[in-house]
XYZ file of N, CA and C in Angstrom:
381
model
N 82.456 104.816 -33.247
C 81.914 104.184 -34.385
C 81.888 102.671 -34.225
N 80.758 102.035 -34.562
C 80.630 100.565 -34.488
C 80.750 99.933 -35.904
N 81.555 98.945 -36.036
C 81.630 98.242 -37.256
C 80.838 96.960 -37.248
N 80.253 96.598 -38.324
C 79.352 95.465 -38.341
C 79.932 94.322 -39.227
N 80.020 93.143 -38.823
C 80.581 92.075 -39.611
C 79.496 91.041 -39.773
N 79.221 90.749 -41.085
C 78.208 89.769 -41.443
C 78.807 88.423 -41.622
N 78.263 87.344 -40.988
C 78.879 86.087 -40.999
C 77.860 84.972 -41.178
N 78.269 83.826 -41.521
C 77.463 82.566 -41.557
C 78.083 81.523 -40.728
N 77.371 80.815 -39.944
C 77.793 79.832 -39.120
C 76.892 78.546 -39.090
N 77.473 77.371 -38.817
C 76.648 76.138 -38.834
C 76.598 75.575 -37.499
N 75.486 74.989 -37.185
C 75.348 74.204 -35.952
C 75.157 72.761 -36.416
N 75.951 71.867 -35.980
C 75.892 70.505 -36.425
C 74.848 69.757 -35.541
N 73.932 69.086 -36.158
C 72.845 68.439 -35.450
C 73.357 67.424 -34.532
N 72.598 67.214 -33.448
C 72.868 66.221 -32.291
C 73.750 66.812 -31.266
N 74.402 67.857 -31.506
C 75.241 68.533 -30.518
C 75.748 69.874 -31.064
N 76.441 70.643 -30.307
C 76.988 71.932 -30.786
C 78.451 71.785 -31.003
N 78.824 71.798 -32.268
C 80.206 71.700 -32.672
C 80.832 73.103 -32.706
N 81.879 73.340 -32.003
C 82.587 74.655 -31.948
C 83.998 74.483 -32.376
N 84.585 75.512 -32.900
C 85.928 75.430 -33.318
C 86.755 76.568 -32.691
N 88.075 76.414 -32.697
C 88.947 77.423 -32.114
C 90.099 77.740 -33.121
N 90.251 78.983 -33.388
C 91.404 79.393 -34.259
C 92.698 79.387 -33.375
N 93.810 79.145 -33.987
C 95.063 78.985 -33.279
C 95.429 80.200 -32.441
N 94.981 81.442 -32.932
C 95.370 82.637 -32.133
C 94.417 82.939 -31.056
N 93.302 82.231 -30.992
C 92.195 82.541 -30.010
C 92.131 81.511 -28.875
N 91.684 81.872 -27.679
C 91.412 80.918 -26.593
C 89.965 80.376 -26.550
N 89.079 81.201 -27.211
C 87.626 80.877 -27.049
C 87.136 80.077 -28.279
N 86.108 79.238 -27.957
C 85.505 78.462 -29.066
C 84.409 79.225 -29.727
N 84.164 78.966 -31.001
C 83.148 79.740 -31.847
C 82.488 78.812 -32.780
N 81.283 79.208 -33.296
C 80.671 78.322 -34.334
C 81.556 78.147 -35.508
N 81.587 77.053 -36.161
C 82.337 76.960 -37.380
C 81.644 77.845 -38.474
N 82.454 78.485 -39.221
C 81.936 79.414 -40.257
C 82.798 80.678 -40.317
N 82.310 81.739 -40.968
C 83.090 82.890 -41.174
C 82.401 83.897 -41.928
N 83.266 84.956 -42.278
C 82.724 86.172 -42.961
C 82.229 85.821 -44.339
N 81.092 86.484 -44.701
C 80.538 86.342 -46.055
C 81.412 87.099 -47.000
N 81.840 86.394 -48.031
C 82.594 86.966 -49.102
C 81.826 87.714 -50.056
N 82.463 88.635 -50.746
C 81.693 89.469 -51.791
C 81.086 88.634 -52.750
N 79.833 88.884 -53.001
C 78.963 88.114 -53.938
C 78.507 86.744 -53.420
N 78.912 86.392 -52.215
C 78.428 85.009 -51.717
C 77.119 85.192 -50.978
N 76.338 84.003 -51.031
C 75.151 83.992 -50.178
C 75.577 83.400 -48.885
N 74.640 83.367 -47.851
C 75.021 82.778 -46.548
C 75.370 81.339 -46.743
N 74.576 80.576 -47.472
C 74.872 79.169 -47.683
C 76.096 78.849 -48.363
N 76.397 79.690 -49.379
C 77.701 79.520 -49.954
C 78.894 79.759 -49.034
N 78.758 80.748 -48.186
C 79.796 81.049 -47.209
C 79.966 79.835 -46.291
N 78.832 79.360 -45.797
C 78.910 78.250 -44.835
C 79.514 77.039 -45.453
N 79.154 76.744 -46.739
C 79.646 75.531 -47.465
C 81.191 75.705 -47.538
N 81.595 76.899 -47.972
C 83.083 77.126 -48.128
C 83.746 77.041 -46.824
N 83.256 77.635 -45.812
C 83.987 77.636 -44.526
C 84.014 76.326 -43.803
N 82.901 75.460 -43.940
C 82.995 74.155 -43.412
C 84.117 73.326 -44.102
N 84.289 73.501 -45.407
C 85.281 72.778 -46.123
C 86.715 73.262 -45.701
N 86.856 74.526 -45.616
C 88.138 75.149 -45.298
C 88.565 74.862 -43.777
N 87.616 74.849 -42.908
C 87.920 74.739 -41.542
C 87.904 73.217 -41.014
N 87.014 72.455 -41.534
C 86.846 71.079 -40.950
C 86.945 69.978 -42.044
N 87.300 70.343 -43.272
C 87.393 69.365 -44.373
C 86.017 68.726 -44.551
N 84.955 69.413 -44.277
C 83.594 68.881 -44.324
C 82.867 69.286 -45.598
N 82.470 68.416 -46.467
C 81.831 68.797 -47.601
C 80.300 68.461 -47.412
N 79.535 69.562 -47.481
C 78.052 69.426 -47.184
C 77.328 70.175 -48.327
N 76.364 69.575 -48.947
C 75.538 70.225 -49.850
C 74.686 71.267 -49.160
N 74.396 72.406 -49.765
C 73.636 73.448 -49.211
C 72.141 72.995 -48.898
N 71.705 71.971 -49.565
C 70.290 71.447 -49.203
C 70.311 70.747 -47.919
N 71.436 70.534 -47.239
C 71.509 69.994 -45.881
C 71.495 71.099 -44.784
N 71.452 72.329 -45.245
C 71.410 73.488 -44.350
C 70.031 73.898 -44.058
N 69.658 74.203 -42.788
C 68.326 74.696 -42.491
C 68.562 75.965 -41.645
N 68.133 77.123 -42.074
C 68.294 78.315 -41.332
C 67.707 78.179 -39.951
N 68.405 78.612 -38.891
C 67.941 78.458 -37.478
C 67.619 79.826 -36.867
N 68.618 80.774 -36.895
C 68.447 82.015 -36.332
C 69.507 82.971 -36.584
N 69.245 84.250 -36.304
C 70.299 85.349 -36.459
C 70.480 85.963 -35.086
N 71.600 86.134 -34.680
C 71.944 86.770 -33.361
C 73.034 87.846 -33.564
N 72.920 88.996 -32.957
C 73.940 89.978 -33.023
C 74.529 90.256 -31.618
N 75.812 90.467 -31.566
C 76.517 90.831 -30.367
C 77.890 91.246 -30.500
N 78.593 91.484 -29.472
C 80.003 92.020 -29.516
C 80.862 90.920 -30.132
N 81.639 91.351 -31.139
C 82.562 90.360 -31.773
C 83.691 90.041 -30.877
N 84.023 88.735 -30.909
C 85.060 88.220 -30.052
C 86.410 88.838 -30.379
N 87.074 89.380 -29.423
C 88.400 89.931 -29.631
C 88.568 91.084 -30.579
N 87.440 91.753 -30.767
C 87.472 92.888 -31.785
C 86.637 93.984 -31.143
N 87.206 94.822 -30.289
C 86.523 95.875 -29.592
C 85.869 96.871 -30.617
N 84.658 97.223 -30.295
C 83.886 98.161 -31.110
C 83.183 97.545 -32.281
N 83.381 96.195 -32.491
C 82.653 95.643 -33.589
C 81.516 94.746 -33.156
N 80.381 94.714 -33.931
C 79.283 93.939 -33.666
C 79.340 92.860 -34.775
N 79.103 91.642 -34.408
C 79.014 90.511 -35.316
C 77.557 90.023 -35.461
N 77.206 89.634 -36.688
C 75.879 89.135 -36.946
C 76.087 87.630 -37.227
N 75.601 86.789 -36.344
C 75.760 85.268 -36.521
C 74.482 84.840 -37.232
N 74.604 84.508 -38.428
C 73.495 83.820 -39.208
C 73.706 82.342 -39.091
N 72.855 81.684 -38.213
C 73.189 80.257 -37.800
C 72.229 79.329 -38.632
N 72.762 78.196 -38.993
C 72.115 77.213 -39.650
C 72.274 75.803 -38.994
N 71.236 75.027 -39.031
C 71.394 73.576 -38.564
C 71.948 72.936 -39.749
N 72.991 72.038 -39.566
C 73.618 71.373 -40.586
C 73.488 69.832 -40.392
N 72.836 69.183 -41.335
C 72.707 67.741 -41.236
C 73.797 67.114 -42.227
N 74.804 66.660 -41.614
C 75.885 66.144 -42.400
C 76.597 64.930 -41.647
N 77.464 64.301 -42.364
C 78.287 63.281 -41.829
C 79.624 63.238 -42.505
N 80.520 62.581 -41.845
C 81.825 62.475 -42.379
C 82.853 62.732 -41.325
N 84.143 62.416 -41.642
C 85.218 62.639 -40.685
C 85.504 64.074 -40.689
N 85.697 64.599 -39.483
C 86.087 66.045 -39.313
C 87.611 66.005 -39.162
N 88.220 67.046 -39.856
C 89.678 67.177 -39.802
C 89.912 68.654 -39.739
N 90.678 69.132 -38.752
C 90.954 70.557 -38.630
C 91.771 70.970 -39.808
N 91.654 72.070 -40.395
C 92.224 72.591 -41.582
C 92.303 74.120 -41.490
N 93.057 74.643 -42.359
C 93.167 76.132 -42.560
C 93.403 76.887 -41.219
N 92.530 77.790 -40.851
C 92.694 78.585 -39.610
C 92.315 77.993 -38.295
N 91.683 76.797 -38.404
C 91.227 76.138 -37.139
C 92.234 75.267 -36.523
N 92.463 75.535 -35.225
C 93.448 74.800 -34.405
C 92.813 73.520 -33.881
N 91.580 73.538 -33.423
C 90.882 72.362 -32.938
C 89.395 72.579 -32.917
N 88.691 71.520 -32.627
C 87.254 71.603 -32.508
C 86.832 70.776 -31.289
N 85.564 70.992 -30.791
C 85.171 70.164 -29.775
C 83.539 70.297 -29.684
N 82.875 69.291 -29.248
C 81.463 69.229 -29.023
C 81.287 69.877 -27.690
N 80.433 70.924 -27.561
C 80.390 71.764 -26.333
C 78.967 71.718 -25.799
N 78.929 72.014 -24.485
C 77.726 72.354 -23.670
C 77.675 73.865 -23.739
N 76.442 74.415 -23.814
C 76.300 75.818 -23.737
C 76.942 76.624 -22.582
N 77.165 75.852 -21.438
C 77.634 76.573 -20.239
C 79.167 76.492 -20.176
N 79.825 75.894 -21.217
C 81.309 75.813 -21.201
C 81.947 77.218 -21.157
N 82.783 77.456 -20.202
C 83.424 78.803 -20.070
C 84.393 79.239 -21.055
N 84.756 78.139 -21.923
C 85.706 78.447 -23.051
C 85.069 78.921 -24.312
N 83.731 79.022 -24.284
C 82.950 79.527 -25.448
C 82.979 81.017 -25.479
N 83.181 81.627 -26.646
C 83.095 83.104 -26.753
C 81.738 83.591 -26.348
N 81.764 84.690 -25.682
C 80.550 85.303 -25.127
C 79.427 85.452 -26.041
N 79.606 85.949 -27.265
C 78.520 86.084 -28.197
C 77.899 84.728 -28.566
N 78.718 83.703 -28.629
C 78.205 82.375 -28.932
C 77.409 81.797 -27.806
N 77.881 82.086 -26.528
C 77.137 81.650 -25.296
C 75.751 82.338 -25.293
N 75.823 83.559 -25.597
C 74.525 84.343 -25.644
C 73.581 83.750 -26.603
N 74.104 83.522 -27.847
C 73.178 82.869 -28.855
C 72.675 81.538 -28.507
N 73.525 80.659 -27.856
C 73.081 79.327 -27.483
C 72.038 79.516 -26.320
N 72.143 80.430 -25.493
C 71.187 80.649 -24.329
C 69.909 81.148 -24.916
N 69.970 82.112 -25.767
C 68.645 82.772 -26.304
C 67.934 81.843 -27.178
N 68.689 81.009 -27.951
C 68.000 80.155 -28.937
C 68.186 78.691 -28.502
N 68.130 78.369 -27.234
C 68.319 76.959 -26.750
C 67.324 75.979 -27.408
N 66.215 76.492 -27.718
C 65.137 75.588 -28.267
C 65.605 75.045 -29.612
N 66.495 75.722 -30.275
C 66.920 75.245 -31.591
C 67.791 74.003 -31.502
N 68.673 73.991 -30.542
C 69.540 72.860 -30.398
C 69.151 71.785 -29.426
N 67.997 71.862 -28.783
C 67.500 70.867 -27.822
C 66.979 69.587 -28.559
């Protein structure tokens, strides 16, 4: 049986900002699971605040693409990455579940496989 996880993630303009949870070794898009009754943009707004102390109005989000692939560190699960371009500014500060963040190149070996796949497939979005 394959389990499906619906998520919302943000791509910060001018580069690809990725985060890493303390229990993981791979970097992932900032964002997370869609809560009951939440829209994708509500989820992204909440997650950016929780993970990076970044407050961004939803009118600063532009839908970019959806990508499905094997969930990181969760055998048998498929994750749906609903990715948005995020035009925002402000100081980033790790918070909540996030251990650290970094600006990444798509070929960085420390990026989760599903994120590398998405960046390769939709490279035109972040160029």
